[in-house]
Amino acid sequence: MLQKTAIYTISISLLIIVGGVWAVDNLNLLPVVASSNAPIYDELFKVLFVIGIILFVGITGLVIYSLIRFRKKPGQFGDGIAIEDNLPLEIFWTAVPAIVVLFVGLYSYDIYERMGGMQSLSTSSHDHHSINSEEKVWGGIGLTSQKLIGESSLPKINVDVTALQFAFLFNYPEGEIVSGELHVPRGHPVTLKMESKDVIHAFWVPEFRLKQDVIPGQPTVINFTPTKNGRYPIICAELCGPYHGGMRSTVVVEEPEEYQEWFKQNSKQPGMEL
Amino acid sequence: MSISLPPANENTSNSLQPTGWLRFISFSLDHKVIGLQYLVCGFLFYLIGGVLAGAIRIELLSPISDFLARDVYNQVLTLHGTIMIFLWIVPVVNGAFGNYLIPFYVGARDMAFPRLNAVAFWMIPPAGLMLITSYFINGAAQSGWTAYPPLSITTPAAGQIVWIVSVLLLGGSSIFGGINFIATILKLRRPGLKLMQLPMYCWAMLGTSILVVLSTPVLAGTLILLSFDIVAHTGFFNPALGGNVIVYQHLFWFYSHPAVYIMVLPAFGLVSEILPVHCRKPLFGYTTMVYSIMGIVVLGLVVWAHHMFTSGTPPWMRLFFTIATSFIAVPTGIKFFNWVATLWGGRISLNSAILFSCGFIVNFVLGGITGVALAQVPFDIHVHDTYFVVAHFHYIVYGGSVFVIFSSIYHWYPKFTGKMLDEKLGIIHFALTFIGFNLCFAPQHWLGLNGMPRRVAEYDPQFTLVNQISSVGALLMAISTLPFLWNILYSFIKGEKAGNNPWQALTPEWLTTSPPPVENWPGEAPLVTKPYGYGANHSNENNPPITQA
């Protein structure tokens, strides 16, 4: 009997795991991967999704099974079994979630570090001409770490972002360009230094898996390296007023040559290049 | 504030109280009347909040802003959130069931401070009406229920100030209630009744009230400072005057994260009362349940900044709050496993109360799983402030707390009224609610992951179909209210007589008449030391029943 139960339990668990892995691979649960940050995010998502599916299907299954198996049938009277507790069992289901949570926490720490979350912000932005190294800068996640993209010689793109009700303005200090669209060359690390003119906004590109609030009176920084050409939406994710839903822009990821072309055409300082 | 006499000596004051239905619109001091006042009042606000949710779902049927004016849409979502939290869930899971049940559970004739109790309730209707009428006068607040500055400072001031005043009143009511519960549970226990013999709902209310008393004053202080910024142009949170908007977020969430536990811990307590009765089994793991409640209370106070992972939060702070938040899953998990173990081996009556409780378990597990995911900074960075979060917290507060409220109404209605509710209608209500709820909110996880931010009236057209599915779910939820309302009203008049204890339950509220008399028991309060002592006449095929229970 015990053996049979064990076999059932193990095979059902395996089925759930296989089903979860299949689902996360085959259902379109996430948008296109367009930054070096995104594949790392998707890896974390996959792990969380499979763990989540196991727990959810497991507990739901137990609840439904109990309701059917232990339902009161017509003509039955009396009570259930008087079990009040079971110490080993309770220790077991305290320890297992604790271990799972510890694993998830350590794993997501690792992911966070690989995304560049732990790098010092003053270092990551210290070569940005407009940031005084003493200035307090908050926020910031995302890869500028060159080794991960393997193209270490590529120069970094610095853009100053201004958010206001209800638009984003992108200022390229090197070329004195002010643009309503963000243009970035594929493969180059990009640093955005963002500040809001009025209320709190948030800069979000779903395809980059990155978001950072843009705060008045407090510059924030976000780093990323685009990896796939295309036009992706920039979405304001923090309620900022009546037209919040319409506060969108576009990030154009293009080949470095196309980017150079765009940069030259728009630059007010001819001759300035990357 | 006068200190009231011990409840047992209140015969004189009670004789001055109105009797009959008039009690329910009077300044009654009877904890049962006050509990039902909270319940009915909360339910009326729930209907209003539901209409507002319907307006949001109609607007989101199409990707353009076409149903409501843009500023009205923001007012609607602000009112929806504020009403559902402060006028429906918090007052009902705490005020309604707490007031009705806690004196029974501790063996008292009333709450420790009956007048304070009545005052606490009567602060709610004016606060709620003021909030709602602000919409018709100068326009309601439109900065969301979070009221983040500088948006809340720059949107029209009248609506925002009314919002602040009514939330202050509601917070004050909540604090009065919290003090009353702590005093009642710790000081009014019947002689001979030990703390570890109390029904689990008492522990849940003790934990919740500690959170209320510790964290609500912080919200009050914050909102007062915010109102100074709006009215007197001070600069606490206004960056134009040197203020700091992040400080507001810390202070706000220092209350508003515990507020989640203020909404779900009492629900955990109520489920712990309902399951054993209908499973005919003791509550599994009483001691670990108590410790896990207290664990949630302590951890719940140190996780607030996980709402701020994308605002100005340094890396060390992000990590600390990730770890603290994740660990809440451990005590919460214990409770869920204990409930499943309570079901296991029971003799379960598949009635509306048990179905809503089990619906709660399933929904809340999903909400909890997405909660642990959201606690991970790298995961949250993408989905923060999106429909993924909207889905998550509706799984917690609707799939969790509201399912438990319905379960509790099915369970205690016979005690409240002396009449049984119709089971067929109850099961229809459950099926519609469960399907509608999941149809409405499950797809929203996908919306958030794929790029739909929250609090928008317009969105990328690629999300149209999924939003329409979600709105169909919302429509089912609205329809599900009809069999429930009919059931409540019809059963009140024509329902089958319930008798004193239709569920053969062992907790003290069932050991008196239905509805119970003023001061709860005709004679001395019963001493119930084993509120979950089911299983005494366990029977199976080999072991025929001793009595026809």
PDB file of C-alpha atoms in Angstrom, chain A residues 28-31 41 44-45 48 52 55-56 59-60 62-63 65-67 69-72 76-86 89-90 93-94 97-98 101-102 104-105 108-109 111-112 115 117-118 138-141 165 198-200 204 206 209-213 215-217 235-246 248, chain B residues 70 74 142-144 148-151 154 239 245-246 249 280-285 288 310-312 315 318-319 326-327 329-330 334 337-338 340-341 343-350 358 361-362 365-366 369 373 376-379 381-386 446 448-456 458 460 530 534-539 548:
ATOM      1  CA  ASN A  28       4.379  32.315 -25.102  1.00  0.00           C
ATOM      2  CA  LEU A  29       4.546  33.543 -21.546  1.00  0.00           C
ATOM      3  CA  LEU A  30       7.117  36.274 -22.055  1.00  0.00           C
ATOM      4  CA  PRO A  31       7.842  38.831 -24.777  1.00  0.00           C
ATOM      5  CA  TYR A  41      15.544  36.884 -16.428  1.00  0.00           C
ATOM      6  CA  LEU A  44      14.849  32.752 -13.335  1.00  0.00           C
ATOM      7  CA  PHE A  45      11.290  32.864 -14.601  1.00  0.00           C
ATOM      8  CA  LEU A  48      10.109  30.022 -10.463  1.00  0.00           C
ATOM      9  CA  GLY A  52       5.210  27.349  -8.648  1.00  0.00           C
ATOM     10  CA  LEU A  55       3.289  23.648  -5.497  1.00  0.00           C
ATOM     11  CA  PHE A  56       0.056  24.887  -7.007  1.00  0.00           C
ATOM     12  CA  ILE A  59      -1.855  21.561  -3.167  1.00  0.00           C
ATOM     13  CA  THR A  60      -4.869  22.011  -5.451  1.00  0.00           C
ATOM     14  CA  LEU A  62      -4.626  17.421  -2.549  1.00  0.00           C
ATOM     15  CA  VAL A  63      -7.593  19.692  -1.795  1.00  0.00           C
ATOM     16  CA  TYR A  65      -8.714  14.703  -3.780  1.00  0.00           C
ATOM     17  CA  SER A  66      -9.587  15.212  -0.106  1.00  0.00           C
ATOM     18  CA  LEU A  67     -12.930  16.773  -0.952  1.00  0.00           C
ATOM     19  CA  ARG A  69     -12.384  10.973  -1.058  1.00  0.00           C
ATOM     20  CA  PHE A  70     -13.403  12.239   2.370  1.00  0.00           C
ATOM     21  CA  ARG A  71     -16.765  13.708   1.470  1.00  0.00           C
ATOM     22  CA  LYS A  72     -19.645  12.724   3.672  1.00  0.00           C
ATOM     23  CA  GLN A  76     -22.892   8.478   6.976  1.00  0.00           C
ATOM     24  CA  PHE A  77     -22.872   9.972  10.425  1.00  0.00           C
ATOM     25  CA  GLY A  78     -20.242  10.755  12.940  1.00  0.00           C
ATOM     26  CA  ASP A  79     -16.891  12.438  12.808  1.00  0.00           C
ATOM     27  CA  GLY A  80     -13.611  12.185  10.997  1.00  0.00           C
ATOM     28  CA  ILE A  81     -10.482  10.849  12.606  1.00  0.00           C
ATOM     29  CA  ALA A  82      -9.363  12.760  15.683  1.00  0.00           C
ATOM     30  CA  ILE A  83      -5.817  13.596  14.572  1.00  0.00           C
ATOM     31  CA  GLU A  84      -4.701  16.801  16.218  1.00  0.00           C
ATOM     32  CA  ASP A  85      -1.132  17.035  15.077  1.00  0.00           C
ATOM     33  CA  ASN A  86       1.866  15.123  13.867  1.00  0.00           C
ATOM     34  CA  LEU A  89       4.982  15.878   9.468  1.00  0.00           C
ATOM     35  CA  GLU A  90       4.839  19.483  10.658  1.00  0.00           C
ATOM     36  CA  TRP A  93       6.453  20.890   5.881  1.00  0.00           C
ATOM     37  CA  THR A  94       8.197  23.676   7.714  1.00  0.00           C
ATOM     38  CA  PRO A  97       9.310  25.389   2.191  1.00  0.00           C
ATOM     39  CA  ALA A  98      12.210  26.901   4.150  1.00  0.00           C
ATOM     40  CA  VAL A 101      12.621  29.575  -0.217  1.00  0.00           C
ATOM     41  CA  LEU A 102      16.309  29.588   0.699  1.00  0.00           C
ATOM     42  CA  VAL A 104      14.970  30.565  -4.509  1.00  0.00           C
ATOM     43  CA  GLY A 105      16.514  33.438  -2.543  1.00  0.00           C
ATOM     44  CA  SER A 108      17.704  34.972  -7.381  1.00  0.00           C
ATOM     45  CA  TYR A 109      20.656  36.637  -5.657  1.00  0.00           C
ATOM     46  CA  ILE A 111      20.597  36.136 -10.996  1.00  0.00           C
ATOM     47  CA  TYR A 112      20.584  39.639  -9.543  1.00  0.00           C
ATOM     48  CA  MET A 115      22.188  41.181 -14.062  1.00  0.00           C
ATOM     49  CA  GLY A 117      22.428  44.614  -9.652  1.00  0.00           C
ATOM     50  CA  MET A 118      25.221  44.488  -7.125  1.00  0.00           C
ATOM     51  CA  TRP A 138      19.807  55.407  -6.919  1.00  0.00           C
ATOM     52  CA  GLY A 139      18.285  52.528  -8.739  1.00  0.00           C
ATOM     53  CA  GLY A 140      20.054  50.808 -11.517  1.00  0.00           C
ATOM     54  CA  ILE A 141      20.129  47.246 -12.573  1.00  0.00           C
ATOM     55  CA  GLN A 165       3.742  64.432 -18.138  1.00  0.00           C
ATOM     56  CA  ASP A 198       7.157  66.677 -12.449  1.00  0.00           C
ATOM     57  CA  VAL A 199       5.728  63.471 -10.923  1.00  0.00           C
ATOM     58  CA  ILE A 200       7.112  59.953 -10.620  1.00  0.00           C
ATOM     59  CA  TRP A 204       9.933  50.065 -18.704  1.00  0.00           C
ATOM     60  CA  PRO A 206       9.251  44.619 -21.468  1.00  0.00           C
ATOM     61  CA  ARG A 209      12.908  42.910 -18.737  1.00  0.00           C
ATOM     62  CA  LEU A 210      13.949  46.160 -17.082  1.00  0.00           C
ATOM     63  CA  LYS A 211      12.164  48.847 -15.205  1.00  0.00           C
ATOM     64  CA  GLN A 212      13.291  51.834 -13.186  1.00  0.00           C
ATOM     65  CA  ASP A 213      11.237  54.628 -11.665  1.00  0.00           C
ATOM     66  CA  ILE A 215      11.869  60.345  -9.842  1.00  0.00           C
ATOM     67  CA  PRO A 216      11.743  64.121  -9.454  1.00  0.00           C
ATOM     68  CA  GLY A 217      14.646  65.487  -7.445  1.00  0.00           C
ATOM     69  CA  ILE A 235       6.121  52.221 -21.297  1.00  0.00           C
ATOM     70  CA  CYS A 236       5.507  54.457 -18.307  1.00  0.00           C
ATOM     71  CA  ALA A 237       4.627  52.062 -15.497  1.00  0.00           C
ATOM     72  CA  GLU A 238       3.911  54.464 -12.646  1.00  0.00           C
ATOM     73  CA  LEU A 239       0.549  56.253 -12.469  1.00  0.00           C
ATOM     74  CA  CYS A 240       1.424  59.792 -13.528  1.00  0.00           C
ATOM     75  CA  GLY A 241      -1.876  61.464 -14.377  1.00  0.00           C
ATOM     76  CA  PRO A 242      -4.819  61.289 -16.777  1.00  0.00           C
ATOM     77  CA  TYR A 243      -2.737  60.378 -19.859  1.00  0.00           C
ATOM     78  CA  HIS A 244      -0.615  57.796 -18.035  1.00  0.00           C
ATOM     79  CA  GLY A 245      -1.811  55.035 -20.373  1.00  0.00           C
ATOM     80  CA  GLY A 246      -0.727  57.062 -23.368  1.00  0.00           C
ATOM     81  CA  ARG A 248       4.701  55.560 -24.370  1.00  0.00           C
TER      82      ARG A 248
ATOM     83  CA  ARG B  70      -9.340  59.981 -18.430  1.00  0.00           C
ATOM     84  CA  ASN B  74      -8.251  57.563 -12.413  1.00  0.00           C
ATOM     85  CA  GLN B 142      -7.162  60.484  -8.674  1.00  0.00           C
ATOM     86  CA  SER B 143      -3.695  59.427  -7.566  1.00  0.00           C
ATOM     87  CA  GLY B 144      -4.504  55.786  -6.815  1.00  0.00           C
ATOM     88  CA  TYR B 148       2.121  58.858  -4.164  1.00  0.00           C
ATOM     89  CA  PRO B 149       3.402  62.421  -4.144  1.00  0.00           C
ATOM     90  CA  PRO B 150       4.099  64.495  -6.166  1.00  0.00           C
ATOM     91  CA  LEU B 151       1.089  63.242  -8.166  1.00  0.00           C
ATOM     92  CA  THR B 154      -0.452  68.187  -8.128  1.00  0.00           C
ATOM     93  CA  PRO B 239      10.706  67.725  -4.381  1.00  0.00           C
ATOM     94  CA  VAL B 245       9.108  61.383  -2.452  1.00  0.00           C
ATOM     95  CA  ILE B 246      10.818  58.123  -1.478  1.00  0.00           C
ATOM     96  CA  GLN B 249       6.750  55.527  -0.028  1.00  0.00           C
ATOM     97  CA  ARG B 280     -15.713  16.888  11.660  1.00  0.00           C
ATOM     98  CA  LYS B 281     -12.056  16.867  12.617  1.00  0.00           C
ATOM     99  CA  PRO B 282      -9.834  18.793  15.022  1.00  0.00           C
ATOM    100  CA  LEU B 283      -7.914  21.699  13.528  1.00  0.00           C
ATOM    101  CA  PHE B 284      -4.592  20.162  12.574  1.00  0.00           C
ATOM    102  CA  GLY B 285      -1.501  21.543  14.296  1.00  0.00           C
ATOM    103  CA  THR B 288       2.153  25.547  14.907  1.00  0.00           C
ATOM    104  CA  THR B 310      11.992  49.867  -8.796  1.00  0.00           C
ATOM    105  CA  SER B 311      12.051  53.199  -6.983  1.00  0.00           C
ATOM    106  CA  GLY B 312      15.000  54.566  -5.132  1.00  0.00           C
ATOM    107  CA  PRO B 315      21.054  47.070  -3.559  1.00  0.00           C
ATOM    108  CA  ARG B 318      16.628  45.212  -2.108  1.00  0.00           C
ATOM    109  CA  LEU B 319      18.337  42.045  -0.881  1.00  0.00           C
ATOM    110  CA  SER B 326      10.433  35.205   0.897  1.00  0.00           C
ATOM    111  CA  PHE B 327      10.517  33.828   4.412  1.00  0.00           C
ATOM    112  CA  ALA B 329       6.164  31.840   2.763  1.00  0.00           C
ATOM    113  CA  VAL B 330       7.322  29.503   5.539  1.00  0.00           C
ATOM    114  CA  ILE B 334       2.574  25.789   7.467  1.00  0.00           C
ATOM    115  CA  PHE B 337      -0.454  22.362   4.901  1.00  0.00           C
ATOM    116  CA  ASN B 338      -2.282  22.272   8.231  1.00  0.00           C
ATOM    117  CA  VAL B 340      -5.046  20.376   3.946  1.00  0.00           C
ATOM    118  CA  ALA B 341      -4.237  17.995   6.800  1.00  0.00           C
ATOM    119  CA  LEU B 343      -9.373  18.061   5.352  1.00  0.00           C
ATOM    120  CA  TRP B 344      -7.506  14.752   5.186  1.00  0.00           C
ATOM    121  CA  GLY B 345      -9.435  11.906   6.779  1.00  0.00           C
ATOM    122  CA  GLY B 346     -12.389  14.142   7.587  1.00  0.00           C
ATOM    123  CA  ARG B 347     -16.047  13.531   7.013  1.00  0.00           C
ATOM    124  CA  ILE B 348     -16.548  16.551   4.822  1.00  0.00           C
ATOM    125  CA  SER B 349     -19.967  18.044   4.164  1.00  0.00           C
ATOM    126  CA  LEU B 350     -19.620  19.514   0.678  1.00  0.00           C
ATOM    127  CA  CYS B 358     -11.379  25.400  -0.279  1.00  0.00           C
ATOM    128  CA  ILE B 361      -7.002  27.729  -0.260  1.00  0.00           C
ATOM    129  CA  VAL B 362      -6.551  27.176  -3.999  1.00  0.00           C
ATOM    130  CA  VAL B 365      -1.803  29.346  -2.883  1.00  0.00           C
ATOM    131  CA  LEU B 366      -1.544  30.815  -6.383  1.00  0.00           C
ATOM    132  CA  ILE B 369       3.367  31.642  -5.205  1.00  0.00           C
ATOM    133  CA  ALA B 373       8.146  35.342  -7.162  1.00  0.00           C
ATOM    134  CA  GLN B 376      12.669  38.322  -5.924  1.00  0.00           C
ATOM    135  CA  VAL B 377      14.167  41.648  -7.033  1.00  0.00           C
ATOM    136  CA  PRO B 378      15.259  40.502 -10.490  1.00  0.00           C
ATOM    137  CA  PHE B 379      11.794  39.063 -11.173  1.00  0.00           C
ATOM    138  CA  ILE B 381      12.025  44.572 -11.852  1.00  0.00           C
ATOM    139  CA  HIS B 382      10.134  43.436 -14.956  1.00  0.00           C
ATOM    140  CA  VAL B 383       6.614  42.938 -13.623  1.00  0.00           C
ATOM    141  CA  HIS B 384       6.402  45.640 -10.941  1.00  0.00           C
ATOM    142  CA  ASP B 385       3.444  48.010 -11.497  1.00  0.00           C
ATOM    143  CA  THR B 386       1.983  45.761 -14.197  1.00  0.00           C
ATOM    144  CA  TRP B 446       0.088  37.054 -18.812  1.00  0.00           C
ATOM    145  CA  GLY B 448       1.640  41.932 -17.009  1.00  0.00           C
ATOM    146  CA  LEU B 449       4.455  39.681 -18.162  1.00  0.00           C
ATOM    147  CA  ASN B 450       3.924  40.809 -21.734  1.00  0.00           C
ATOM    148  CA  GLY B 451       3.854  44.534 -21.231  1.00  0.00           C
ATOM    149  CA  MET B 452       0.579  45.901 -19.874  1.00  0.00           C
ATOM    150  CA  PRO B 453       1.147  48.343 -17.007  1.00  0.00           C
ATOM    151  CA  ARG B 454      -1.468  48.750 -14.300  1.00  0.00           C
ATOM    152  CA  ARG B 455      -3.766  51.761 -13.858  1.00  0.00           C
ATOM    153  CA  VAL B 456      -4.092  52.507 -17.569  1.00  0.00           C
ATOM    154  CA  GLU B 458      -5.558  52.546 -22.900  1.00  0.00           C
ATOM    155  CA  ASP B 460      -1.428  48.054 -26.753  1.00  0.00           C
ATOM    156  CA  LYS B 530     -11.438  22.050  23.416  1.00  0.00           C
ATOM    157  CA  TYR B 534     -14.234  16.620  16.991  1.00  0.00           C
ATOM    158  CA  GLY B 535     -13.639  13.001  16.192  1.00  0.00           C
ATOM    159  CA  ALA B 536     -14.955  11.628  19.472  1.00  0.00           C
ATOM    160  CA  ASN B 537     -17.537   9.546  17.653  1.00  0.00           C
ATOM    161  CA  HIS B 538     -15.477   8.649  14.640  1.00  0.00           C
ATOM    162  CA  SER B 539     -17.054   5.914  12.625  1.00  0.00           C
ATOM    163  CA  GLN B 548     -26.608   9.791  15.126  1.00  0.00           C
TER     164      GLN B 548
END
